Every structure is written in structure tokens, then in C-alpha cells.
Amino acid sequence: MGRLKDKVAIVTGGARGIGAATCEMLAREGAAVGVTDLHDEEGAAVVERIRTAGGTARYWHLDVAEEQEVQRVFNEVADEFGRLNVVVNNAGISGINKPTDEITVEEWEQVIAINVRGVFLCTKHGVKHLRNAGGGSIVNLSSIYGIVGAPDLPPYHASKGAVRLMTKTDALLYAKEGIRVNSVHPGYIWTPLVEALGRESPQGVEAFRRELDEKHPIGHVGEPEDIAAGIVYLASDEAKFVTGSELVIDGGYTAR
Ligand code: NAP
């Protein structure tokens, strides 16, 4: 408790899955949280849960691919809570799951617009506020798919590889200003995003989940809280010497 006391955080894609768990854990550790997403009802429900537990949060609708919206919401979060110390770039989509030679330019661009442009825009418009606060922490959600290949989701792999290196470049650019930038690389985590992949799979959700379990040496997929715990660490001052790093939380998936 209190590891993020006096800090203000914004989380993109905070209504569901890893983002929602992160909002709740950041708030439990004392942060005021700007919960943002496209799903207004679910976002409001996350805020309600935080407030019921005694925490501080407010919801904003935010599409991370829209620059003006990003700029406005980041300004509003900083105004509402007095400053901004932590940006969690969590919003992302898995996108089209077809072999590369069957993907249209529009399908490719949709994934890049959210997963890459979104991280760029939220970093671009977050840095000013972190500077004003005398430093801060940016946490970017990459993936095991940003480290190793797999024969699926080509634009998702491209986007998460990009996020991994954007993280290192920004870490170097802003290190002297006390702004730390790190990436988190989850293995498969059972969230609405992964459940949707299961529903679209030919074998069906249950068999899909069992197959995913087997891909992780630890024997099962992860939970949103497994990732939220890593994000909270990177956001906190406990990680004051950590920047440009990759926090892999994957049940051993990439250890082979
Ligand atoms: P999720 O359950 O789908 O939650 C992500 C949230 O972001 C959803 O509410 C989603 O809405 C929202 N979102 C989508 N596009 C957005 C946009 N343009 N602007 C703002 N919000 C938007 O996903 P998750 O599984 O928690 O994943 C969170 C992050 O972790 C993603 O970056 C993902 O790539 C990464 N990750 C996840 C896993 C995993 O196994 N779950 C593994 C590695 C990395 P919609 O539901 O309408 O898209």
C-alpha cells in the first residue's frame, strides 16, 4: 500500500483486461488514476470499483489514435489531479489474423494506427506533463510477440516489435530529464482480447485456452494482475534506476 502515494497516472485502454487491473492496482497503491478507453460504461465501472475501495479515479473517453483527443484528455487529466507522473500505454488490438500475403493495407494500417501511433501520440503529449512534474514513468505494453515470432498476427508482431524499440529510444532521449521509459512483455493473459482470438479459432475457446496453457512452461496462461504488478513496479520509485528495460512476464514462454 502507498507505493504510488501522491502520483497521478493515466492508463489507456483501462476499461478491460490488463488495463482495468492496472488502474485498480495503481489506485490501491495510492495513485490518482485517469482511466481512459473507448468503452465508456466499463470504464465508468472501473472508476466506481476504485472509488468504492477508497481510491481516486475519473474516466475519460479516449481513442489513442486521434491526436487532438489525446492532447485534450492528457491536459484534462493533469488539470483535474494537478499533475501527471505516470503514463501507461496499454491500449492495443490484436488485429487481423491472416497470413501476410492475404492482408490488405487497410487491415495492416488499423493495427499500426492503434498499437504504434497510439503509443507515439500518448508519449508525445505525455512528456510535457511529466517534465512539468520534474520527471516520471512511461510504461509501454509490448508483448512476447515483440521479442519472438509466431506464425500468426503479422501486423501485431510488427507493432509490438516497434513498441519495444520506441521504448528504448525514448528512454535514451528523456533519461536526463528523469523520465523513465520501459516496456512490458506479457505472455498470453486471459483477457477479452485473447478470449476473442479463442472465439475466432477453429478449435473453439476451451481447446484454444488449453493449447495456450501448454505453450507456457509454467503450465497455464497468466492473469491481468500478473502484468499489473509489473506495471506498478515500473511506475513506482522502486524502479528509479530502471529505464530502457524489457520486463518479461510470460510464464517462461520466451525462456526456451
Ligand atoms: P483488451 O482486453 O482488449 O483491453 C484493451 C482495451 O483497449 C479494450 O477496452 C480495447 O477496446 C481498448 N482499445 C482498443 N483500441 C483502442 C483505441 N484506439 N483507443 C483506446 N482504447 C482502445 O486487451 P488486453 O489483453 O488487456 O491487452 C492490453 C495490452 O496488453 C495490449 O496492448 C495488448 O497488445 C498487450 N498484450 C496483451 C496480451 C494478452 O495475452 N492479453 C499479451 C501481450 C501483450 P476493444 O476491446 O474494443 O478493442
PDB file of C-alpha atoms and ligand atoms in Angstrom:
ATOM      1  CA  MET A   1       0.000   0.000   0.000  1.00  0.00           C
ATOM      2  CA  GLY A   2       1.130   3.548  -0.729  1.00  0.00           C
ATOM      3  CA  ARG A   3       3.856   2.717  -3.238  1.00  0.00           C
ATOM      4  CA  LEU A   4       2.360   5.336  -5.592  1.00  0.00           C
ATOM      5  CA  LYS A   5       1.250   7.851  -2.998  1.00  0.00           C
ATOM      6  CA  ASP A   6       0.954  11.405  -4.428  1.00  0.00           C
ATOM      7  CA  LYS A   7       1.330  10.170  -8.016  1.00  0.00           C
ATOM      8  CA  VAL A   8      -1.095  10.754 -10.862  1.00  0.00           C
ATOM      9  CA  ALA A   9      -1.359   8.120 -13.582  1.00  0.00           C
ATOM     10  CA  ILE A  10      -3.165   7.830 -16.901  1.00  0.00           C
ATOM     11  CA  VAL A  11      -3.911   4.397 -18.339  1.00  0.00           C
ATOM     12  CA  THR A  12      -5.075   3.896 -21.930  1.00  0.00           C
ATOM     13  CA  GLY A  13      -7.407   1.015 -22.685  1.00  0.00           C
ATOM     14  CA  GLY A  14      -8.197   0.984 -18.970  1.00  0.00           C
ATOM     15  CA  ALA A  15     -11.739  -0.383 -19.111  1.00  0.00           C
ATOM     16  CA  ARG A  16     -10.878  -4.034 -19.697  1.00  0.00           C
ATOM     17  CA  GLY A  17      -8.283  -6.745 -19.175  1.00  0.00           C
ATOM     18  CA  ILE A  18      -4.757  -5.745 -18.220  1.00  0.00           C
ATOM     19  CA  GLY A  19      -5.639  -2.035 -18.306  1.00  0.00           C
ATOM     20  CA  ALA A  20      -8.506  -2.378 -15.829  1.00  0.00           C
ATOM     21  CA  ALA A  21      -6.408  -4.488 -13.433  1.00  0.00           C
ATOM     22  CA  THR A  22      -3.627  -1.894 -13.713  1.00  0.00           C
ATOM     23  CA  CYS A  23      -5.956   1.015 -12.918  1.00  0.00           C
ATOM     24  CA  GLU A  24      -7.217  -0.771  -9.820  1.00  0.00           C
ATOM     25  CA  MET A  25      -3.749  -1.769  -8.598  1.00  0.00           C
ATOM     26  CA  LEU A  26      -2.287   1.715  -9.199  1.00  0.00           C
ATOM     27  CA  ALA A  27      -5.176   3.199  -7.218  1.00  0.00           C
ATOM     28  CA  ARG A  28      -4.745   0.655  -4.392  1.00  0.00           C
ATOM     29  CA  GLU A  29      -1.127   1.807  -4.155  1.00  0.00           C
ATOM     30  CA  GLY A  30      -2.242   5.412  -3.739  1.00  0.00           C
ATOM     31  CA  ALA A  31      -2.207   6.887  -7.258  1.00  0.00           C
ATOM     32  CA  ALA A  32      -4.989   9.076  -8.625  1.00  0.00           C
ATOM     33  CA  VAL A  33      -5.903   7.401 -11.909  1.00  0.00           C
ATOM     34  CA  GLY A  34      -7.212   8.761 -15.198  1.00  0.00           C
ATOM     35  CA  VAL A  35      -8.971   5.715 -16.617  1.00  0.00           C
ATOM     36  CA  THR A  36      -9.360   6.040 -20.412  1.00  0.00           C
ATOM     37  CA  ASP A  37     -10.862   3.790 -23.067  1.00  0.00           C
ATOM     38  CA  LEU A  38     -13.415   3.550 -25.890  1.00  0.00           C
ATOM     39  CA  HIS A  39     -15.829   1.566 -23.681  1.00  0.00           C
ATOM     40  CA  ASP A  40     -17.453   4.221 -21.512  1.00  0.00           C
ATOM     41  CA  GLU A  41     -19.703   2.015 -19.366  1.00  0.00           C
ATOM     42  CA  GLU A  42     -16.957  -0.447 -18.492  1.00  0.00           C
ATOM     43  CA  GLY A  43     -14.553   2.436 -17.853  1.00  0.00           C
ATOM     44  CA  ALA A  44     -17.051   4.057 -15.504  1.00  0.00           C
ATOM     45  CA  ALA A  45     -17.426   0.704 -13.714  1.00  0.00           C
ATOM     46  CA  VAL A  46     -13.646   0.546 -13.140  1.00  0.00           C
ATOM     47  CA  VAL A  47     -13.772   4.049 -11.631  1.00  0.00           C
ATOM     48  CA  GLU A  48     -16.697   3.006  -9.438  1.00  0.00           C
ATOM     49  CA  ARG A  49     -14.776  -0.024  -8.132  1.00  0.00           C
ATOM     50  CA  ILE A  50     -11.750   2.178  -7.372  1.00  0.00           C
ATOM     51  CA  ARG A  51     -13.845   4.762  -5.527  1.00  0.00           C
ATOM     52  CA  THR A  52     -15.721   2.086  -3.570  1.00  0.00           C
ATOM     53  CA  ALA A  53     -12.356   0.766  -2.413  1.00  0.00           C
ATOM     54  CA  GLY A  54     -11.414   4.276  -1.238  1.00  0.00           C
ATOM     55  CA  GLY A  55      -9.264   5.299  -4.203  1.00  0.00           C
ATOM     56  CA  THR A  56      -9.270   8.290  -6.559  1.00  0.00           C
ATOM     57  CA  ALA A  57     -10.140   7.997 -10.254  1.00  0.00           C
ATOM     58  CA  ARG A  58     -12.080   9.572 -13.103  1.00  0.00           C
ATOM     59  CA  TYR A  59     -12.997   8.257 -16.527  1.00  0.00           C
ATOM     60  CA  TRP A  60     -12.304   9.874 -19.900  1.00  0.00           C
ATOM     61  CA  HIS A  61     -13.288   8.592 -23.345  1.00  0.00           C
ATOM     62  CA  LEU A  62     -10.064   8.410 -25.382  1.00  0.00           C
ATOM     63  CA  ASP A  63      -9.182   6.945 -28.764  1.00  0.00           C
ATOM     64  CA  VAL A  64      -5.373   6.794 -28.693  1.00  0.00           C
ATOM     65  CA  ALA A  65      -5.137   7.034 -32.484  1.00  0.00           C
ATOM     66  CA  GLU A  66      -6.645  10.558 -32.522  1.00  0.00           C
ATOM     67  CA  GLU A  67      -4.048  13.247 -31.800  1.00  0.00           C
ATOM     68  CA  GLN A  68      -6.377  16.072 -30.773  1.00  0.00           C
ATOM     69  CA  GLU A  69      -8.267  13.777 -28.405  1.00  0.00           C
ATOM     70  CA  VAL A  70      -5.012  12.564 -26.854  1.00  0.00           C
ATOM     71  CA  GLN A  71      -3.750  16.105 -26.319  1.00  0.00           C
ATOM     72  CA  ARG A  72      -7.053  17.284 -24.805  1.00  0.00           C
ATOM     73  CA  VAL A  73      -7.508  14.307 -22.461  1.00  0.00           C
ATOM     74  CA  PHE A  74      -3.898  14.418 -21.225  1.00  0.00           C
ATOM     75  CA  ASN A  75      -4.341  18.134 -20.450  1.00  0.00           C
ATOM     76  CA  GLU A  76      -7.631  17.448 -18.670  1.00  0.00           C
ATOM     77  CA  VAL A  77      -6.194  14.627 -16.532  1.00  0.00           C
ATOM     78  CA  ALA A  78      -3.267  16.845 -15.470  1.00  0.00           C
ATOM     79  CA  ASP A  79      -5.672  19.725 -14.710  1.00  0.00           C
ATOM     80  CA  GLU A  80      -8.073  17.508 -12.754  1.00  0.00           C
ATOM     81  CA  PHE A  81      -5.444  15.939 -10.490  1.00  0.00           C
ATOM     82  CA  GLY A  82      -2.854  18.758 -10.512  1.00  0.00           C
ATOM     83  CA  ARG A  83      -0.045  16.949 -12.345  1.00  0.00           C
ATOM     84  CA  LEU A  84       0.850  13.780 -14.279  1.00  0.00           C
ATOM     85  CA  ASN A  85       3.601  11.373 -13.192  1.00  0.00           C
ATOM     86  CA  VAL A  86       2.834   8.069 -14.927  1.00  0.00           C
ATOM     87  CA  VAL A  87       1.660   7.139 -18.441  1.00  0.00           C
ATOM     88  CA  VAL A  88       0.665   3.519 -19.099  1.00  0.00           C
ATOM     89  CA  ASN A  89       0.395   2.927 -22.850  1.00  0.00           C
ATOM     90  CA  ASN A  90      -1.797  -0.141 -22.643  1.00  0.00           C
ATOM     91  CA  ALA A  91      -4.470   0.258 -25.365  1.00  0.00           C
ATOM     92  CA  GLY A  92      -3.941  -2.221 -28.162  1.00  0.00           C
ATOM     93  CA  ILE A  93      -5.667  -4.593 -30.530  1.00  0.00           C
ATOM     94  CA  SER A  94      -4.628  -7.981 -31.860  1.00  0.00           C
ATOM     95  CA  GLY A  95      -5.941  -7.056 -35.316  1.00  0.00           C
ATOM     96  CA  ILE A  96      -6.353  -9.219 -38.357  1.00  0.00           C
ATOM     97  CA  ASN A  97      -5.140 -12.813 -38.132  1.00  0.00           C
ATOM     98  CA  LYS A  98      -4.264 -13.814 -41.688  1.00  0.00           C
ATOM     99  CA  PRO A  99      -1.014 -14.719 -43.457  1.00  0.00           C
ATOM    100  CA  THR A 100       0.928 -11.657 -44.602  1.00  0.00           C
ATOM    101  CA  ASP A 101       0.169 -12.199 -48.316  1.00  0.00           C
ATOM    102  CA  GLU A 102      -3.597 -12.005 -47.633  1.00  0.00           C
ATOM    103  CA  ILE A 103      -3.623  -8.824 -45.514  1.00  0.00           C
ATOM    104  CA  THR A 104      -4.947  -5.588 -47.025  1.00  0.00           C
ATOM    105  CA  VAL A 105      -3.209  -2.269 -46.472  1.00  0.00           C
ATOM    106  CA  GLU A 106      -6.252  -1.083 -44.504  1.00  0.00           C
ATOM    107  CA  GLU A 107      -6.071  -4.097 -42.151  1.00  0.00           C
ATOM    108  CA  TRP A 108      -2.344  -3.517 -41.650  1.00  0.00           C
ATOM    109  CA  GLU A 109      -2.756   0.216 -41.036  1.00  0.00           C
ATOM    110  CA  GLN A 110      -5.530  -0.283 -38.471  1.00  0.00           C
ATOM    111  CA  VAL A 111      -3.221  -2.220 -36.142  1.00  0.00           C
ATOM    112  CA  ILE A 112      -0.307   0.170 -36.623  1.00  0.00           C
ATOM    113  CA  ALA A 113      -2.572   3.201 -36.029  1.00  0.00           C
ATOM    114  CA  ILE A 114      -3.646   1.969 -32.599  1.00  0.00           C
ATOM    115  CA  ASN A 115      -0.662  -0.046 -31.364  1.00  0.00           C
ATOM    116  CA  VAL A 116       2.148   2.177 -32.699  1.00  0.00           C
ATOM    117  CA  ARG A 117       0.709   5.617 -33.461  1.00  0.00           C
ATOM    118  CA  GLY A 118      -1.238   5.432 -30.190  1.00  0.00           C
ATOM    119  CA  VAL A 119       1.938   4.894 -28.147  1.00  0.00           C
ATOM    120  CA  PHE A 120       3.670   7.660 -30.119  1.00  0.00           C
ATOM    121  CA  LEU A 121       0.845  10.164 -29.543  1.00  0.00           C
ATOM    122  CA  CYS A 122       0.429   9.410 -25.845  1.00  0.00           C
ATOM    123  CA  THR A 123       4.184   9.701 -25.343  1.00  0.00           C
ATOM    124  CA  LYS A 124       4.327  12.905 -27.406  1.00  0.00           C
ATOM    125  CA  HIS A 125       1.580  14.574 -25.377  1.00  0.00           C
ATOM    126  CA  GLY A 126       2.525  12.948 -22.066  1.00  0.00           C
ATOM    127  CA  VAL A 127       6.155  14.107 -21.959  1.00  0.00           C
ATOM    128  CA  LYS A 128       5.268  17.784 -21.448  1.00  0.00           C
ATOM    129  CA  HIS A 129       3.308  16.910 -18.308  1.00  0.00           C
ATOM    130  CA  LEU A 130       5.961  14.538 -16.947  1.00  0.00           C
ATOM    131  CA  ARG A 131       8.534  17.296 -17.492  1.00  0.00           C
ATOM    132  CA  ASN A 132       6.337  19.735 -15.578  1.00  0.00           C
ATOM    133  CA  ALA A 133       6.203  17.200 -12.732  1.00  0.00           C
ATOM    134  CA  GLY A 134      10.028  17.018 -12.673  1.00  0.00           C
ATOM    135  CA  GLY A 135      10.150  13.528 -14.215  1.00  0.00           C
ATOM    136  CA  GLY A 136       8.015  10.432 -14.390  1.00  0.00           C
ATOM    137  CA  SER A 137       7.499   6.962 -15.778  1.00  0.00           C
ATOM    138  CA  ILE A 138       6.146   5.764 -19.118  1.00  0.00           C
ATOM    139  CA  VAL A 139       5.233   2.079 -19.322  1.00  0.00           C
ATOM    140  CA  ASN A 140       4.609   0.658 -22.798  1.00  0.00           C
ATOM    141  CA  LEU A 141       2.761  -2.611 -23.325  1.00  0.00           C
ATOM    142  CA  SER A 142       4.700  -4.638 -25.871  1.00  0.00           C
ATOM    143  CA  SER A 143       4.368  -8.444 -25.844  1.00  0.00           C
ATOM    144  CA  ILE A 144       6.232 -11.729 -26.143  1.00  0.00           C
ATOM    145  CA  TYR A 145       5.248 -11.092 -29.788  1.00  0.00           C
ATOM    146  CA  GLY A 146       7.584  -8.084 -29.704  1.00  0.00           C
ATOM    147  CA  ILE A 147      10.503 -10.399 -28.845  1.00  0.00           C
ATOM    148  CA  VAL A 148       9.939 -13.681 -30.697  1.00  0.00           C
ATOM    149  CA  GLY A 149       7.985 -14.662 -33.788  1.00  0.00           C
ATOM    150  CA  ALA A 150       4.972 -16.969 -34.134  1.00  0.00           C
ATOM    151  CA  PRO A 151       3.106 -17.975 -37.290  1.00  0.00           C
ATOM    152  CA  ASP A 152       0.141 -15.668 -36.701  1.00  0.00           C
ATOM    153  CA  LEU A 153      -0.904 -11.986 -36.346  1.00  0.00           C
ATOM    154  CA  PRO A 154       1.745 -10.362 -38.628  1.00  0.00           C
ATOM    155  CA  PRO A 155       0.800  -6.701 -38.061  1.00  0.00           C
ATOM    156  CA  TYR A 156       0.539  -7.303 -34.302  1.00  0.00           C
ATOM    157  CA  HIS A 157       4.109  -8.675 -34.266  1.00  0.00           C
ATOM    158  CA  ALA A 158       5.295  -5.649 -36.275  1.00  0.00           C
ATOM    159  CA  SER A 159       3.546  -3.255 -33.907  1.00  0.00           C
ATOM    160  CA  LYS A 160       4.862  -4.824 -30.719  1.00  0.00           C
ATOM    161  CA  GLY A 161       8.417  -5.023 -32.108  1.00  0.00           C
ATOM    162  CA  ALA A 162       8.116  -1.308 -32.863  1.00  0.00           C
ATOM    163  CA  VAL A 163       6.913  -0.543 -29.336  1.00  0.00           C
ATOM    164  CA  ARG A 164       9.894  -2.430 -27.886  1.00  0.00           C
ATOM    165  CA  LEU A 165      12.378  -0.186 -29.709  1.00  0.00           C
ATOM    166  CA  MET A 166      10.375   3.037 -29.388  1.00  0.00           C
ATOM    167  CA  THR A 167      10.703   2.395 -25.657  1.00  0.00           C
ATOM    168  CA  LYS A 168      14.498   2.217 -25.778  1.00  0.00           C
ATOM    169  CA  THR A 169      14.831   5.328 -27.964  1.00  0.00           C
ATOM    170  CA  ASP A 170      12.544   7.363 -25.717  1.00  0.00           C
ATOM    171  CA  ALA A 171      14.350   6.039 -22.629  1.00  0.00           C
ATOM    172  CA  LEU A 172      17.596   7.461 -24.031  1.00  0.00           C
ATOM    173  CA  LEU A 173      16.020  10.721 -25.210  1.00  0.00           C
ATOM    174  CA  TYR A 174      14.448  11.579 -21.855  1.00  0.00           C
ATOM    175  CA  ALA A 175      16.757   9.920 -19.287  1.00  0.00           C
ATOM    176  CA  LYS A 176      18.458  13.185 -18.333  1.00  0.00           C
ATOM    177  CA  GLU A 177      15.063  14.722 -17.554  1.00  0.00           C
ATOM    178  CA  GLY A 178      14.171  11.981 -15.078  1.00  0.00           C
ATOM    179  CA  ILE A 179      11.593  10.430 -17.390  1.00  0.00           C
ATOM    180  CA  ARG A 180      11.958   6.652 -17.387  1.00  0.00           C
ATOM    181  CA  VAL A 181      10.541   4.576 -20.252  1.00  0.00           C
ATOM    182  CA  ASN A 182      10.201   0.793 -20.067  1.00  0.00           C
ATOM    183  CA  SER A 183       8.348  -1.944 -21.922  1.00  0.00           C
ATOM    184  CA  VAL A 184       6.385  -4.856 -20.504  1.00  0.00           C
ATOM    185  CA  HIS A 185       6.172  -8.128 -22.420  1.00  0.00           C
ATOM    186  CA  PRO A 186       3.286 -10.318 -21.304  1.00  0.00           C
ATOM    187  CA  GLY A 187       2.830 -13.924 -22.309  1.00  0.00           C
ATOM    188  CA  TYR A 188      -0.750 -14.907 -23.053  1.00  0.00           C
ATOM    189  CA  ILE A 189      -3.054 -13.355 -20.474  1.00  0.00           C
ATOM    190  CA  TRP A 190      -6.718 -14.365 -20.339  1.00  0.00           C
ATOM    191  CA  THR A 191      -8.450 -11.079 -21.236  1.00  0.00           C
ATOM    192  CA  PRO A 192     -11.281 -10.088 -23.634  1.00  0.00           C
ATOM    193  CA  LEU A 193      -8.604  -9.663 -26.351  1.00  0.00           C
ATOM    194  CA  VAL A 194      -7.389 -13.270 -26.047  1.00  0.00           C
ATOM    195  CA  GLU A 195     -10.868 -14.694 -25.478  1.00  0.00           C
ATOM    196  CA  ALA A 196     -11.904 -13.103 -28.791  1.00  0.00           C
ATOM    197  CA  LEU A 197      -8.988 -14.855 -30.521  1.00  0.00           C
ATOM    198  CA  GLY A 198     -10.276 -18.112 -28.999  1.00  0.00           C
ATOM    199  CA  ARG A 199     -13.805 -17.491 -30.253  1.00  0.00           C
ATOM    200  CA  GLU A 200     -12.475 -16.909 -33.786  1.00  0.00           C
ATOM    201  CA  SER A 201     -10.276 -20.025 -33.698  1.00  0.00           C
ATOM    202  CA  PRO A 202     -11.430 -23.203 -35.495  1.00  0.00           C
ATOM    203  CA  GLN A 203     -10.984 -25.358 -32.355  1.00  0.00           C
ATOM    204  CA  GLY A 204     -13.207 -23.179 -30.107  1.00  0.00           C
ATOM    205  CA  VAL A 205     -12.485 -21.267 -26.893  1.00  0.00           C
ATOM    206  CA  GLU A 206     -11.890 -24.175 -24.466  1.00  0.00           C
ATOM    207  CA  ALA A 207      -9.456 -26.094 -26.672  1.00  0.00           C
ATOM    208  CA  PHE A 208      -7.767 -22.799 -27.624  1.00  0.00           C
ATOM    209  CA  ARG A 209      -7.172 -21.983 -23.959  1.00  0.00           C
ATOM    210  CA  ARG A 210      -5.752 -25.461 -23.272  1.00  0.00           C
ATOM    211  CA  GLU A 211      -3.359 -25.063 -26.213  1.00  0.00           C
ATOM    212  CA  LEU A 212      -2.247 -21.692 -24.883  1.00  0.00           C
ATOM    213  CA  ASP A 213      -1.732 -23.139 -21.401  1.00  0.00           C
ATOM    214  CA  GLU A 214       0.654 -25.711 -22.861  1.00  0.00           C
ATOM    215  CA  LYS A 215       2.735 -23.043 -24.622  1.00  0.00           C
ATOM    216  CA  HIS A 216       3.777 -21.622 -21.251  1.00  0.00           C
ATOM    217  CA  PRO A 217       6.372 -23.731 -19.368  1.00  0.00           C
ATOM    218  CA  ILE A 218       4.676 -22.753 -16.110  1.00  0.00           C
ATOM    219  CA  GLY A 219       1.611 -24.697 -17.362  1.00  0.00           C
ATOM    220  CA  HIS A 220      -1.050 -22.028 -17.781  1.00  0.00           C
ATOM    221  CA  VAL A 221      -1.800 -18.597 -19.208  1.00  0.00           C
ATOM    222  CA  GLY A 222      -1.495 -15.544 -16.974  1.00  0.00           C
ATOM    223  CA  GLU A 223      -3.983 -13.238 -15.279  1.00  0.00           C
ATOM    224  CA  PRO A 224      -4.261  -9.452 -15.755  1.00  0.00           C
ATOM    225  CA  GLU A 225      -2.973  -8.916 -12.191  1.00  0.00           C
ATOM    226  CA  ASP A 226       0.311 -10.698 -13.062  1.00  0.00           C
ATOM    227  CA  ILE A 227       1.011  -7.894 -15.536  1.00  0.00           C
ATOM    228  CA  ALA A 228      -0.448  -5.085 -13.441  1.00  0.00           C
ATOM    229  CA  ALA A 229       2.049  -5.925 -10.673  1.00  0.00           C
ATOM    230  CA  GLY A 230       4.960  -5.382 -13.071  1.00  0.00           C
ATOM    231  CA  ILE A 231       3.485  -2.124 -14.347  1.00  0.00           C
ATOM    232  CA  VAL A 232       3.017  -0.830 -10.797  1.00  0.00           C
ATOM    233  CA  TYR A 233       6.656  -1.630 -10.041  1.00  0.00           C
ATOM    234  CA  LEU A 234       7.891   0.250 -13.137  1.00  0.00           C
ATOM    235  CA  ALA A 235       5.607   3.188 -12.327  1.00  0.00           C
ATOM    236  CA  SER A 236       6.870   3.422  -8.747  1.00  0.00           C
ATOM    237  CA  ASP A 237      10.065   4.961  -7.376  1.00  0.00           C
ATOM    238  CA  GLU A 238      11.261   1.435  -6.548  1.00  0.00           C
ATOM    239  CA  ALA A 239      12.223   1.350 -10.244  1.00  0.00           C
ATOM    240  CA  LYS A 240      14.100   4.690 -10.125  1.00  0.00           C
ATOM    241  CA  PHE A 241      17.232   3.129 -11.749  1.00  0.00           C
ATOM    242  CA  VAL A 242      15.239   1.201 -14.368  1.00  0.00           C
ATOM    243  CA  THR A 243      14.887   2.674 -17.841  1.00  0.00           C
ATOM    244  CA  GLY A 244      15.015   1.280 -21.376  1.00  0.00           C
ATOM    245  CA  SER A 245      14.416  -2.192 -19.973  1.00  0.00           C
ATOM    246  CA  GLU A 246      12.104  -5.026 -21.003  1.00  0.00           C
ATOM    247  CA  LEU A 247      10.105  -6.631 -18.234  1.00  0.00           C
ATOM    248  CA  VAL A 248       9.123 -10.079 -19.485  1.00  0.00           C
ATOM    249  CA  ILE A 249       6.194 -11.626 -17.586  1.00  0.00           C
ATOM    250  CA  ASP A 250       5.395 -14.724 -19.594  1.00  0.00           C
ATOM    251  CA  GLY A 251       5.398 -17.931 -17.539  1.00  0.00           C
ATOM    252  CA  GLY A 252       8.650 -18.899 -19.270  1.00  0.00           C
ATOM    253  CA  TYR A 253       7.305 -18.626 -22.862  1.00  0.00           C
ATOM    254  CA  THR A 254      10.438 -16.887 -24.212  1.00  0.00           C
ATOM    255  CA  ALA A 255      12.927 -18.734 -21.982  1.00  0.00           C
ATOM    256  CA  ARG A 256      13.363 -21.612 -24.417  1.00  0.00           C
TER     257      ARG A 256
HETATM  258  P1  NAP B   1      -8.205  -5.910 -24.039  1.00  0.00           P
HETATM  259  O1  NAP B   1      -8.775  -6.856 -23.059  1.00  0.00           O
HETATM  260  O2  NAP B   1      -8.726  -5.895 -25.427  1.00  0.00           O
HETATM  261  O3  NAP B   1      -8.222  -4.424 -23.433  1.00  0.00           O
HETATM  262  C1  NAP B   1      -7.673  -3.356 -24.165  1.00  0.00           C
HETATM  263  C2  NAP B   1      -8.630  -2.199 -24.161  1.00  0.00           C
HETATM  264  O4  NAP B   1      -8.118  -1.181 -25.063  1.00  0.00           O
HETATM  265  C3  NAP B   1     -10.014  -2.596 -24.690  1.00  0.00           C
HETATM  266  O5  NAP B   1     -11.028  -1.975 -23.951  1.00  0.00           O
HETATM  267  C4  NAP B   1      -9.937  -2.077 -26.111  1.00  0.00           C
HETATM  268  O6  NAP B   1     -11.187  -1.908 -26.745  1.00  0.00           O
HETATM  269  C5  NAP B   1      -9.199  -0.776 -25.878  1.00  0.00           C
HETATM  270  N1  NAP B   1      -8.826  -0.143 -27.147  1.00  0.00           N
HETATM  271  C6  NAP B   1      -8.748  -0.690 -28.385  1.00  0.00           C
HETATM  272  N2  NAP B   1      -8.454   0.252 -29.284  1.00  0.00           N
HETATM  273  C7  NAP B   1      -8.345   1.420 -28.616  1.00  0.00           C
HETATM  274  C8  NAP B   1      -8.092   2.747 -29.002  1.00  0.00           C
HETATM  275  N3  NAP B   1      -7.901   3.091 -30.295  1.00  0.00           N
HETATM  276  N4  NAP B   1      -8.065   3.715 -28.066  1.00  0.00           N
HETATM  277  C9  NAP B   1      -8.289   3.394 -26.763  1.00  0.00           C
HETATM  278  N5  NAP B   1      -8.548   2.164 -26.322  1.00  0.00           N
HETATM  279  C10 NAP B   1      -8.594   1.179 -27.252  1.00  0.00           C
HETATM  280  O7  NAP B   1      -6.619  -6.153 -24.166  1.00  0.00           O
HETATM  281  P2  NAP B   1      -5.576  -6.794 -23.114  1.00  0.00           P
HETATM  282  O8  NAP B   1      -5.445  -8.225 -23.437  1.00  0.00           O
HETATM  283  O9  NAP B   1      -5.877  -6.362 -21.741  1.00  0.00           O
HETATM  284  O10 NAP B   1      -4.237  -6.109 -23.634  1.00  0.00           O
HETATM  285  C11 NAP B   1      -3.765  -4.885 -23.137  1.00  0.00           C
HETATM  286  C12 NAP B   1      -2.395  -4.618 -23.767  1.00  0.00           C
HETATM  287  O11 NAP B   1      -1.502  -5.682 -23.472  1.00  0.00           O
HETATM  288  C13 NAP B   1      -2.452  -4.516 -25.295  1.00  0.00           C
HETATM  289  O12 NAP B   1      -1.536  -3.538 -25.749  1.00  0.00           O
HETATM  290  C14 NAP B   1      -2.010  -5.899 -25.732  1.00  0.00           C
HETATM  291  O13 NAP B   1      -1.471  -5.910 -27.025  1.00  0.00           O
HETATM  292  C15 NAP B   1      -0.974  -6.225 -24.671  1.00  0.00           C
HETATM  293  N6  NAP B   1      -0.756  -7.658 -24.512  1.00  0.00           N
HETATM  294  C16 NAP B   1      -1.784  -8.482 -24.171  1.00  0.00           C
HETATM  295  C17 NAP B   1      -1.537  -9.843 -24.059  1.00  0.00           C
HETATM  296  C18 NAP B   1      -2.609 -10.819 -23.685  1.00  0.00           C
HETATM  297  O14 NAP B   1      -2.361 -12.015 -23.777  1.00  0.00           O
HETATM  298  N7  NAP B   1      -3.791 -10.392 -23.282  1.00  0.00           N
HETATM  299  C19 NAP B   1      -0.257 -10.349 -24.296  1.00  0.00           C
HETATM  300  C20 NAP B   1       0.747  -9.474 -24.634  1.00  0.00           C
HETATM  301  C21 NAP B   1       0.505  -8.125 -24.739  1.00  0.00           C
HETATM  302  P3  NAP B   1     -11.690  -3.101 -27.750  1.00  0.00           P
HETATM  303  O15 NAP B   1     -11.959  -4.269 -26.861  1.00  0.00           O
HETATM  304  O16 NAP B   1     -12.905  -2.521 -28.383  1.00  0.00           O
HETATM  305  O17 NAP B   1     -10.570  -3.344 -28.729  1.00  0.00           O
END
